[in-house]
Amino acid sequence: MGSPASALLAACVLASALACAPTASAQSRGELLYATHCIACHTTQVHWRDRKLATDWNSLKLQVRRWQAVAALDWSEQDVLEVTRHLNDSFYGFKPTSNTVGVLVPAANRSRNRPASN
């Protein structure tokens, strides 16, 4: 067997090699959900097209919510928000209106839900 000094040297070399090894970047939940459920149909080109439906933060979130429903993914509102953040960070750069997830009111019902102005 080798000496304790050579074992210590080998351990130090191994430790320094591991410390210098590149680490895998952690994926966000939104990125993981998108990669798992959406990327099969949505290449990056869909986010660059001229006729894209997402034109601001709210419309992007609406499209994420819409397509997860079409795919019957049953995502929580937090999941919708995480995927929206991932897409916004990766492709769009819209200014988020807030970090909370609100309830969408269909356009036809918006005027009925507003308080009457005097």
CSV table of N, CA, C and O in Angstrom, one decimal:
chain,number,residue,atom,x,y,z
A,1,MET,N,0.8,-1.2,0.0
A,1,MET,CA,0.0,0.0,0.0
A,1,MET,C,0.9,1.2,0.0
A,1,MET,O,2.0,1.2,0.5
A,2,GLY,N,0.3,2.3,-0.5
A,2,GLY,CA,1.0,3.6,-0.5
A,2,GLY,C,1.1,4.2,0.9
A,2,GLY,O,0.4,3.9,1.8
A,3,SER,N,2.0,5.2,0.9
A,3,SER,CA,2.1,5.9,2.2
A,3,SER,C,1.0,6.9,2.4
A,3,SER,O,0.2,7.2,1.5
A,4,PRO,N,0.8,7.3,3.7
A,4,PRO,CA,-0.3,8.2,4.0
A,4,PRO,C,-0.1,9.5,3.3
A,4,PRO,O,-1.1,10.2,2.9
A,5,ALA,N,1.1,10.0,3.0
A,5,ALA,CA,1.3,11.2,2.3
A,5,ALA,C,0.8,11.1,0.8
A,5,ALA,O,0.3,12.0,0.3
A,6,SER,N,1.1,10.0,0.2
A,6,SER,CA,0.6,9.8,-1.2
A,6,SER,C,-0.9,9.7,-1.3
A,6,SER,O,-1.5,10.2,-2.2
A,7,ALA,N,-1.5,9.1,-0.3
A,7,ALA,CA,-3.0,9.0,-0.2
A,7,ALA,C,-3.6,10.4,0.0
A,7,ALA,O,-4.6,10.8,-0.7
A,8,LEU,N,-2.9,11.2,0.8
A,8,LEU,CA,-3.4,12.6,1.0
A,8,LEU,C,-3.2,13.4,-0.2
A,8,LEU,O,-4.1,14.2,-0.6
A,9,LEU,N,-2.1,13.3,-0.9
A,9,LEU,CA,-1.9,14.0,-2.2
A,9,LEU,C,-2.9,13.6,-3.2
A,9,LEU,O,-3.5,14.5,-3.9
A,10,ALA,N,-3.2,12.3,-3.3
A,10,ALA,CA,-4.3,11.8,-4.3
A,10,ALA,C,-5.6,12.4,-3.9
A,10,ALA,O,-6.4,12.9,-4.8
A,11,ALA,N,-6.0,12.5,-2.6
A,11,ALA,CA,-7.2,13.1,-2.2
A,11,ALA,C,-7.3,14.5,-2.5
A,11,ALA,O,-8.3,15.1,-3.0
A,12,CYS,N,-6.2,15.3,-2.3
A,12,CYS,CA,-6.2,16.7,-2.6
A,12,CYS,C,-6.3,16.9,-4.1
A,12,CYS,O,-7.0,17.9,-4.6
A,13,VAL,N,-5.7,16.1,-5.0
A,13,VAL,CA,-5.8,16.3,-6.4
A,13,VAL,C,-7.2,16.0,-6.9
A,13,VAL,O,-7.8,16.8,-7.7
A,14,LEU,N,-7.8,15.0,-6.3
A,14,LEU,CA,-9.2,14.7,-6.7
A,14,LEU,C,-10.2,15.8,-6.2
A,14,LEU,O,-11.0,16.2,-7.0
A,15,ALA,N,-10.0,16.3,-5.0
A,15,ALA,CA,-10.8,17.4,-4.5
A,15,ALA,C,-10.7,18.6,-5.4
A,15,ALA,O,-11.7,19.3,-5.7
A,16,SER,N,-9.5,19.0,-5.8
A,16,SER,CA,-9.3,20.1,-6.6
A,16,SER,C,-9.9,19.9,-8.0
A,16,SER,O,-10.4,20.9,-8.6
A,17,ALA,N,-9.8,18.7,-8.5
A,17,ALA,CA,-10.4,18.5,-9.8
A,17,ALA,C,-11.9,18.6,-9.8
A,17,ALA,O,-12.5,19.2,-10.7
A,18,LEU,N,-12.5,18.1,-8.7
A,18,LEU,CA,-13.9,18.2,-8.6
A,18,LEU,C,-14.4,19.7,-8.4
A,18,LEU,O,-15.4,20.1,-8.9
A,19,ALA,N,-13.6,20.4,-7.7
A,19,ALA,CA,-13.9,21.8,-7.4
A,19,ALA,C,-13.8,22.6,-8.7
A,19,ALA,O,-14.5,23.6,-8.9
A,20,CYS,N,-12.9,22.2,-9.6
A,20,CYS,CA,-12.8,23.0,-10.9
A,20,CYS,C,-13.7,22.5,-12.0
A,20,CYS,O,-13.8,23.2,-13.0
A,21,ALA,N,-14.4,21.4,-11.8
A,21,ALA,CA,-15.3,20.8,-12.8
A,21,ALA,C,-16.5,21.8,-13.0
A,21,ALA,O,-17.0,22.4,-12.1
A,22,PRO,N,-16.9,22.0,-14.3
A,22,PRO,CA,-18.1,22.8,-14.5
A,22,PRO,C,-19.3,22.2,-13.9
A,22,PRO,O,-19.5,21.0,-13.9
A,23,THR,N,-20.2,23.0,-13.3
A,23,THR,CA,-21.4,22.5,-12.8
A,23,THR,C,-22.5,22.8,-13.7
A,23,THR,O,-22.5,23.8,-14.5
A,24,ALA,N,-23.5,21.9,-13.7
A,24,ALA,CA,-24.7,22.1,-14.5
A,24,ALA,C,-25.5,23.2,-14.0
A,24,ALA,O,-25.7,23.3,-12.8
A,25,SER,N,-26.0,24.1,-14.8
A,25,SER,CA,-26.9,25.1,-14.3
A,25,SER,C,-28.2,24.6,-14.0
A,25,SER,O,-28.8,23.7,-14.7
A,26,ALA,N,-28.8,25.0,-12.9
A,26,ALA,CA,-30.1,24.5,-12.4
A,26,ALA,C,-31.1,25.2,-13.3
A,26,ALA,O,-31.1,26.3,-13.6
A,27,GLN,N,-32.1,24.3,-13.8
A,27,GLN,CA,-33.2,24.8,-14.6
A,27,GLN,C,-34.3,25.3,-13.6
A,27,GLN,O,-34.5,24.7,-12.6
A,28,SER,N,-35.0,26.4,-14.0
A,28,SER,CA,-36.1,26.8,-13.3
A,28,SER,C,-37.3,25.9,-13.5
A,28,SER,O,-37.3,25.1,-14.4
A,29,ARG,N,-38.2,26.0,-12.6
A,29,ARG,CA,-39.4,25.1,-12.7
A,29,ARG,C,-40.1,25.4,-14.1
A,29,ARG,O,-40.6,24.5,-14.8
A,30,GLY,N,-40.2,26.7,-14.4
A,30,GLY,CA,-40.8,27.1,-15.7
A,30,GLY,C,-40.1,26.5,-16.9
A,30,GLY,O,-40.7,26.0,-17.8
A,31,GLU,N,-38.8,26.5,-16.9
A,31,GLU,CA,-38.0,25.9,-18.0
A,31,GLU,C,-38.2,24.4,-18.0
A,31,GLU,O,-38.4,23.9,-19.1
A,32,LEU,N,-38.3,23.8,-16.9
A,32,LEU,CA,-38.5,22.3,-16.9
A,32,LEU,C,-39.9,22.0,-17.4
A,32,LEU,O,-40.1,21.0,-18.2
A,33,LEU,N,-40.9,22.7,-17.0
A,33,LEU,CA,-42.3,22.5,-17.5
A,33,LEU,C,-42.4,22.7,-19.0
A,33,LEU,O,-42.9,21.9,-19.7
A,34,TYR,N,-41.7,23.8,-19.5
A,34,TYR,CA,-41.8,24.1,-20.9
A,34,TYR,C,-41.0,23.0,-21.7
A,34,TYR,O,-41.5,22.6,-22.7
A,35,ALA,N,-39.9,22.6,-21.2
A,35,ALA,CA,-39.1,21.6,-21.9
A,35,ALA,C,-39.8,20.2,-21.9
A,35,ALA,O,-39.8,19.5,-22.9
A,36,THR,N,-40.6,20.0,-20.9
A,36,THR,CA,-41.3,18.7,-20.8
A,36,THR,C,-42.5,18.7,-21.6
A,36,THR,O,-42.8,17.7,-22.2
A,37,HIS,N,-43.3,19.8,-21.6
A,37,HIS,CA,-44.6,19.7,-22.2
A,37,HIS,C,-44.8,20.5,-23.5
A,37,HIS,O,-45.8,20.3,-24.2
A,38,CYS,N,-43.9,21.5,-23.7
A,38,CYS,CA,-44.2,22.4,-24.8
A,38,CYS,C,-43.2,22.4,-26.0
A,38,CYS,O,-43.6,22.7,-27.1
A,39,ILE,N,-42.0,22.0,-25.7
A,39,ILE,CA,-40.9,22.2,-26.7
A,39,ILE,C,-41.1,21.3,-27.9
A,39,ILE,O,-40.6,21.6,-29.0
A,40,ALA,N,-41.9,20.2,-27.7
A,40,ALA,CA,-42.2,19.3,-28.9
A,40,ALA,C,-42.8,20.0,-30.0
A,40,ALA,O,-42.6,19.7,-31.2
A,41,CYS,N,-43.7,20.9,-29.7
A,41,CYS,CA,-44.5,21.7,-30.7
A,41,CYS,C,-43.9,23.1,-31.0
A,41,CYS,O,-44.1,23.7,-32.0
A,42,HIS,N,-43.3,23.7,-29.9
A,42,HIS,CA,-42.9,25.1,-30.0
A,42,HIS,C,-41.4,25.2,-30.1
A,42,HIS,O,-40.7,25.1,-29.1
A,43,THR,N,-40.9,25.3,-31.3
A,43,THR,CA,-39.5,25.6,-31.4
A,43,THR,C,-39.3,27.1,-31.1
A,43,THR,O,-40.2,27.8,-31.0
A,44,THR,N,-38.0,27.5,-31.0
A,44,THR,CA,-37.8,28.9,-30.7
A,44,THR,C,-38.4,29.8,-31.8
A,44,THR,O,-38.7,31.0,-31.5
A,45,GLN,N,-38.5,29.3,-33.0
A,45,GLN,CA,-39.1,30.1,-34.1
A,45,GLN,C,-40.5,30.6,-33.8
A,45,GLN,O,-40.8,31.7,-34.2
A,46,VAL,N,-41.3,29.9,-33.1
A,46,VAL,CA,-42.6,30.3,-32.8
A,46,VAL,C,-42.6,31.6,-32.0
A,46,VAL,O,-43.6,32.4,-32.1
A,47,HIS,N,-41.6,31.8,-31.2
A,47,HIS,CA,-41.5,33.1,-30.4
A,47,HIS,C,-41.0,34.3,-31.2
A,47,HIS,O,-41.0,35.4,-30.7
A,48,TRP,N,-40.4,34.0,-32.3
A,48,TRP,CA,-39.9,35.1,-33.1
A,48,TRP,C,-40.8,35.6,-34.3
A,48,TRP,O,-40.6,36.6,-34.9
A,49,ARG,N,-41.8,34.8,-34.6
A,49,ARG,CA,-42.6,35.1,-35.8
A,49,ARG,C,-43.3,36.4,-35.7
A,49,ARG,O,-43.5,37.0,-34.7
A,50,ASP,N,-43.5,37.0,-36.9
A,50,ASP,CA,-44.1,38.3,-37.0
A,50,ASP,C,-45.6,38.3,-36.5
A,50,ASP,O,-46.0,39.3,-35.9
A,51,ARG,N,-46.3,37.3,-36.6
A,51,ARG,CA,-47.7,37.2,-36.2
A,51,ARG,C,-47.9,36.6,-34.8
A,51,ARG,O,-48.9,36.0,-34.5
A,52,LYS,N,-46.9,36.8,-33.9
A,52,LYS,CA,-47.0,36.2,-32.6
A,52,LYS,C,-48.2,36.8,-31.8
A,52,LYS,O,-48.5,38.0,-32.0
A,53,LEU,N,-48.8,36.0,-31.0
A,53,LEU,CA,-50.0,36.4,-30.2
A,53,LEU,C,-49.6,37.1,-28.9
A,53,LEU,O,-50.4,37.8,-28.3
A,54,ALA,N,-48.4,36.9,-28.4
A,54,ALA,CA,-47.9,37.5,-27.2
A,54,ALA,C,-47.2,38.8,-27.5
A,54,ALA,O,-46.2,38.9,-28.2
A,55,THR,N,-47.9,39.9,-27.1
A,55,THR,CA,-47.4,41.2,-27.4
A,55,THR,C,-47.0,42.0,-26.1
A,55,THR,O,-46.4,43.1,-26.2
A,56,ASP,N,-47.3,41.5,-25.0
A,56,ASP,CA,-46.9,42.1,-23.7
A,56,ASP,C,-47.0,41.0,-22.6
A,56,ASP,O,-47.4,39.8,-22.9
A,57,TRP,N,-46.7,41.3,-21.4
A,57,TRP,CA,-46.7,40.3,-20.3
A,57,TRP,C,-48.0,39.6,-20.1
A,57,TRP,O,-48.1,38.4,-20.1
A,58,ASN,N,-49.1,40.4,-20.1
A,58,ASN,CA,-50.4,39.8,-19.9
A,58,ASN,C,-50.8,38.8,-21.0
A,58,ASN,O,-51.4,37.8,-20.7
A,59,SER,N,-50.6,39.2,-22.2
A,59,SER,CA,-50.9,38.4,-23.4
A,59,SER,C,-50.0,37.1,-23.4
A,59,SER,O,-50.5,36.0,-23.8
A,60,LEU,N,-48.8,37.2,-23.0
A,60,LEU,CA,-47.9,36.1,-22.9
A,60,LEU,C,-48.5,35.1,-21.8
A,60,LEU,O,-48.6,33.9,-22.1
A,61,LYS,N,-48.8,35.6,-20.7
A,61,LYS,CA,-49.4,34.8,-19.6
A,61,LYS,C,-50.7,34.1,-20.1
A,61,LYS,O,-51.0,32.9,-19.8
A,62,LEU,N,-51.5,34.9,-20.8
A,62,LEU,CA,-52.8,34.3,-21.3
A,62,LEU,C,-52.5,33.2,-22.3
A,62,LEU,O,-53.2,32.2,-22.3
A,63,GLN,N,-51.5,33.3,-23.2
A,63,GLN,CA,-51.2,32.2,-24.1
A,63,GLN,C,-50.7,31.0,-23.4
A,63,GLN,O,-51.0,29.9,-23.8
A,64,VAL,N,-49.9,31.2,-22.4
A,64,VAL,CA,-49.4,30.0,-21.6
A,64,VAL,C,-50.6,29.3,-20.9
A,64,VAL,O,-50.7,28.1,-21.0
A,65,ARG,N,-51.4,30.1,-20.3
A,65,ARG,CA,-52.6,29.5,-19.7
A,65,ARG,C,-53.5,28.8,-20.7
A,65,ARG,O,-54.0,27.7,-20.5
A,66,ARG,N,-53.7,29.4,-21.9
A,66,ARG,CA,-54.5,28.9,-23.0
A,66,ARG,C,-54.0,27.5,-23.4
A,66,ARG,O,-54.7,26.5,-23.5
A,67,TRP,N,-52.7,27.5,-23.7
A,67,TRP,CA,-52.1,26.3,-24.3
A,67,TRP,C,-51.9,25.1,-23.3
A,67,TRP,O,-52.1,24.0,-23.7
A,68,GLN,N,-51.7,25.5,-22.0
A,68,GLN,CA,-51.7,24.4,-21.0
A,68,GLN,C,-53.1,23.8,-20.9
A,68,GLN,O,-53.2,22.6,-20.7
A,69,ALA,N,-54.1,24.6,-21.1
A,69,ALA,CA,-55.5,24.1,-21.0
A,69,ALA,C,-55.8,23.2,-22.2
A,69,ALA,O,-56.4,22.1,-22.1
A,70,VAL,N,-55.4,23.7,-23.4
A,70,VAL,CA,-55.6,22.9,-24.6
A,70,VAL,C,-54.9,21.5,-24.5
A,70,VAL,O,-55.5,20.5,-24.9
A,71,ALA,N,-53.7,21.5,-23.9
A,71,ALA,CA,-53.0,20.3,-23.7
A,71,ALA,C,-53.4,19.5,-22.5
A,71,ALA,O,-52.9,18.4,-22.2
A,72,ALA,N,-54.4,20.0,-21.8
A,72,ALA,CA,-55.0,19.3,-20.6
A,72,ALA,C,-53.9,19.0,-19.6
A,72,ALA,O,-53.9,17.9,-19.0
A,73,LEU,N,-53.0,20.0,-19.3
A,73,LEU,CA,-51.9,19.8,-18.4
A,73,LEU,C,-52.3,20.1,-16.9
A,73,LEU,O,-51.7,19.6,-16.0
A,74,ASP,N,-53.4,20.8,-16.7
A,74,ASP,CA,-53.9,21.1,-15.4
A,74,ASP,C,-52.9,21.8,-14.5
A,74,ASP,O,-52.7,21.4,-13.3
A,75,TRP,N,-52.2,22.7,-15.1
A,75,TRP,CA,-51.2,23.5,-14.3
A,75,TRP,C,-51.8,24.4,-13.3
A,75,TRP,O,-52.9,24.9,-13.5
A,76,SER,N,-51.1,24.6,-12.2
A,76,SER,CA,-51.6,25.6,-11.2
A,76,SER,C,-51.3,27.0,-11.8
A,76,SER,O,-50.5,27.1,-12.7
A,77,GLU,N,-51.8,28.0,-11.2
A,77,GLU,CA,-51.5,29.4,-11.6
A,77,GLU,C,-50.1,29.7,-11.4
A,77,GLU,O,-49.5,30.4,-12.1
A,78,GLN,N,-49.4,29.1,-10.3
A,78,GLN,CA,-48.0,29.3,-10.1
A,78,GLN,C,-47.2,28.7,-11.3
A,78,GLN,O,-46.2,29.2,-11.7
A,79,ASP,N,-47.6,27.5,-11.8
A,79,ASP,CA,-47.0,26.9,-12.9
A,79,ASP,C,-47.1,27.8,-14.1
A,79,ASP,O,-46.1,28.0,-14.9
A,80,VAL,N,-48.3,28.3,-14.4
A,80,VAL,CA,-48.5,29.2,-15.5
A,80,VAL,C,-47.5,30.4,-15.4
A,80,VAL,O,-46.8,30.8,-16.3
A,81,LEU,N,-47.4,31.0,-14.2
A,81,LEU,CA,-46.5,32.1,-14.0
A,81,LEU,C,-45.1,31.8,-14.2
A,81,LEU,O,-44.3,32.5,-14.8
A,82,GLU,N,-44.7,30.6,-13.7
A,82,GLU,CA,-43.3,30.2,-13.9
A,82,GLU,C,-42.9,30.0,-15.3
A,82,GLU,O,-41.8,30.4,-15.8
A,83,VAL,N,-43.8,29.4,-16.1
A,83,VAL,CA,-43.5,29.2,-17.6
A,83,VAL,C,-43.5,30.6,-18.3
A,83,VAL,O,-42.7,30.8,-19.1
A,84,THR,N,-44.4,31.4,-17.9
A,84,THR,CA,-44.5,32.8,-18.4
A,84,THR,C,-43.2,33.5,-18.2
A,84,THR,O,-42.6,34.1,-19.1
A,85,ARG,N,-42.7,33.4,-16.9
A,85,ARG,CA,-41.4,34.0,-16.6
A,85,ARG,C,-40.3,33.5,-17.4
A,85,ARG,O,-39.4,34.2,-17.9
A,86,HIS,N,-40.2,32.1,-17.6
A,86,HIS,CA,-39.2,31.5,-18.4
A,86,HIS,C,-39.2,32.0,-19.8
A,86,HIS,O,-38.2,32.4,-20.4
A,87,LEU,N,-40.4,32.0,-20.4
A,87,LEU,CA,-40.5,32.5,-21.8
A,87,LEU,C,-40.1,34.0,-21.9
A,87,LEU,O,-39.4,34.4,-22.9
A,88,ASN,N,-40.6,34.7,-21.0
A,88,ASN,CA,-40.3,36.2,-21.0
A,88,ASN,C,-38.8,36.4,-20.9
A,88,ASN,O,-38.2,37.2,-21.6
A,89,ASP,N,-38.1,35.7,-20.0
A,89,ASP,CA,-36.7,35.8,-19.8
A,89,ASP,C,-35.9,35.3,-21.0
A,89,ASP,O,-34.9,35.9,-21.3
A,90,SER,N,-36.4,34.3,-21.6
A,90,SER,CA,-35.7,33.7,-22.7
A,90,SER,C,-35.9,34.3,-24.1
A,90,SER,O,-35.0,34.3,-24.9
A,91,PHE,N,-37.1,34.9,-24.3
A,91,PHE,CA,-37.5,35.3,-25.6
A,91,PHE,C,-38.0,36.7,-25.7
A,91,PHE,O,-37.7,37.4,-26.7
A,92,TYR,N,-38.8,37.1,-24.8
A,92,TYR,CA,-39.7,38.3,-25.0
A,92,TYR,C,-39.1,39.6,-24.3
A,92,TYR,O,-39.1,40.7,-25.0
A,93,GLY,N,-38.8,39.6,-23.1
A,93,GLY,CA,-38.3,40.7,-22.4
A,93,GLY,C,-39.4,41.8,-22.1
A,93,GLY,O,-39.1,43.0,-22.0
A,94,PHE,N,-40.7,41.3,-21.9
A,94,PHE,CA,-41.7,42.3,-21.6
A,94,PHE,C,-41.6,42.6,-20.1
A,94,PHE,O,-41.0,41.9,-19.3
A,95,LYS,N,-42.1,43.8,-19.8
A,95,LYS,CA,-42.1,44.2,-18.4
A,95,LYS,C,-43.3,43.5,-17.7
A,95,LYS,O,-44.5,43.8,-18.0
A,96,PRO,N,-43.0,42.7,-16.7
A,96,PRO,CA,-44.1,42.0,-16.0
A,96,PRO,C,-45.0,43.1,-15.3
A,96,PRO,O,-44.5,44.0,-14.7
A,97,THR,N,-46.3,42.8,-15.3
A,97,THR,CA,-47.2,43.7,-14.6
A,97,THR,C,-47.2,43.5,-13.1
A,97,THR,O,-47.4,44.4,-12.4
A,98,SER,N,-46.9,42.2,-12.7
A,98,SER,CA,-46.8,41.9,-11.3
A,98,SER,C,-46.3,40.5,-11.2
A,98,SER,O,-46.3,39.7,-12.2
A,99,ASN,N,-45.9,40.1,-10.1
A,99,ASN,CA,-45.4,38.7,-9.9
A,99,ASN,C,-46.5,37.8,-9.3
A,99,ASN,O,-46.3,36.7,-9.1
A,100,THR,N,-47.7,38.4,-9.1
A,100,THR,CA,-48.8,37.6,-8.6
A,100,THR,C,-49.6,37.2,-9.8
A,100,THR,O,-49.6,37.8,-10.8
A,101,VAL,N,-50.4,36.1,-9.6
A,101,VAL,CA,-51.2,35.6,-10.7
A,101,VAL,C,-52.6,36.0,-10.4
A,101,VAL,O,-53.2,35.8,-9.3
A,102,GLY,N,-53.2,36.7,-11.3
A,102,GLY,CA,-54.6,37.2,-11.1
A,102,GLY,C,-55.6,36.3,-11.9
A,102,GLY,O,-55.2,35.4,-12.6
A,103,VAL,N,-56.8,36.6,-11.7
A,103,VAL,CA,-57.9,35.9,-12.4
A,103,VAL,C,-58.2,36.6,-13.6
A,103,VAL,O,-58.4,37.8,-13.6
A,104,LEU,N,-58.3,35.9,-14.7
A,104,LEU,CA,-58.6,36.6,-16.0
A,104,LEU,C,-60.1,36.8,-16.1
A,104,LEU,O,-60.9,35.8,-15.8
A,105,VAL,N,-60.5,37.9,-16.5
A,105,VAL,CA,-62.0,38.2,-16.7
A,105,VAL,C,-62.2,38.3,-18.2
A,105,VAL,O,-61.5,39.1,-18.8
A,106,PRO,N,-63.0,37.5,-18.8
A,106,PRO,CA,-63.3,37.5,-20.2
A,106,PRO,C,-63.7,39.0,-20.6
A,106,PRO,O,-64.4,39.6,-19.8
A,107,ALA,N,-63.3,39.4,-21.8
A,107,ALA,CA,-63.5,40.7,-22.2
A,107,ALA,C,-65.0,41.1,-22.2
A,107,ALA,O,-65.3,42.2,-21.8
A,108,ALA,N,-65.9,40.2,-22.5
A,108,ALA,CA,-67.3,40.4,-22.5
A,108,ALA,C,-67.8,40.8,-21.1
A,108,ALA,O,-68.8,41.5,-20.9
A,109,ASN,N,-67.1,40.3,-20.0
A,109,ASN,CA,-67.6,40.5,-18.7
A,109,ASN,C,-66.9,41.7,-18.0
A,109,ASN,O,-67.3,42.0,-16.9
A,110,ARG,N,-65.9,42.3,-18.6
A,110,ARG,CA,-65.1,43.3,-17.9
A,110,ARG,C,-65.9,44.5,-17.6
A,110,ARG,O,-65.8,45.0,-16.5
A,111,SER,N,-66.8,45.0,-18.5
A,111,SER,CA,-67.6,46.2,-18.2
A,111,SER,C,-68.6,45.9,-17.1
A,111,SER,O,-68.9,46.8,-16.3
A,112,ARG,N,-69.1,44.7,-17.0
A,112,ARG,CA,-70.0,44.4,-15.9
A,112,ARG,C,-69.4,44.3,-14.5
A,112,ARG,O,-70.0,44.5,-13.5
A,113,ASN,N,-68.1,44.0,-14.5
A,113,ASN,CA,-67.4,43.8,-13.2
A,113,ASN,C,-66.8,45.2,-12.7
A,113,ASN,O,-66.3,45.2,-11.6
A,114,ARG,N,-66.8,46.2,-13.5
A,114,ARG,CA,-66.3,47.5,-13.1
A,114,ARG,C,-67.3,48.2,-12.2
A,114,ARG,O,-68.5,48.2,-12.5
A,115,PRO,N,-66.9,48.9,-11.2
A,115,PRO,CA,-67.8,49.7,-10.5
A,115,PRO,C,-68.4,50.9,-11.3
A,115,PRO,O,-67.7,51.4,-12.2
A,116,ALA,N,-69.6,51.2,-11.1
A,116,ALA,CA,-70.3,52.3,-11.9
A,116,ALA,C,-69.6,53.6,-11.5
A,116,ALA,O,-69.3,53.9,-10.4
A,117,SER,N,-69.3,54.4,-12.6
A,117,SER,CA,-68.7,55.7,-12.3
A,117,SER,C,-69.8,56.7,-12.2
A,117,SER,O,-70.8,56.7,-12.9
A,118,ASN,N,-69.6,57.7,-11.3
A,118,ASN,CA,-70.6,58.7,-11.0
A,118,ASN,C,-70.1,60.0,-11.6
A,118,ASN,O,-69.1,60.5,-11.7
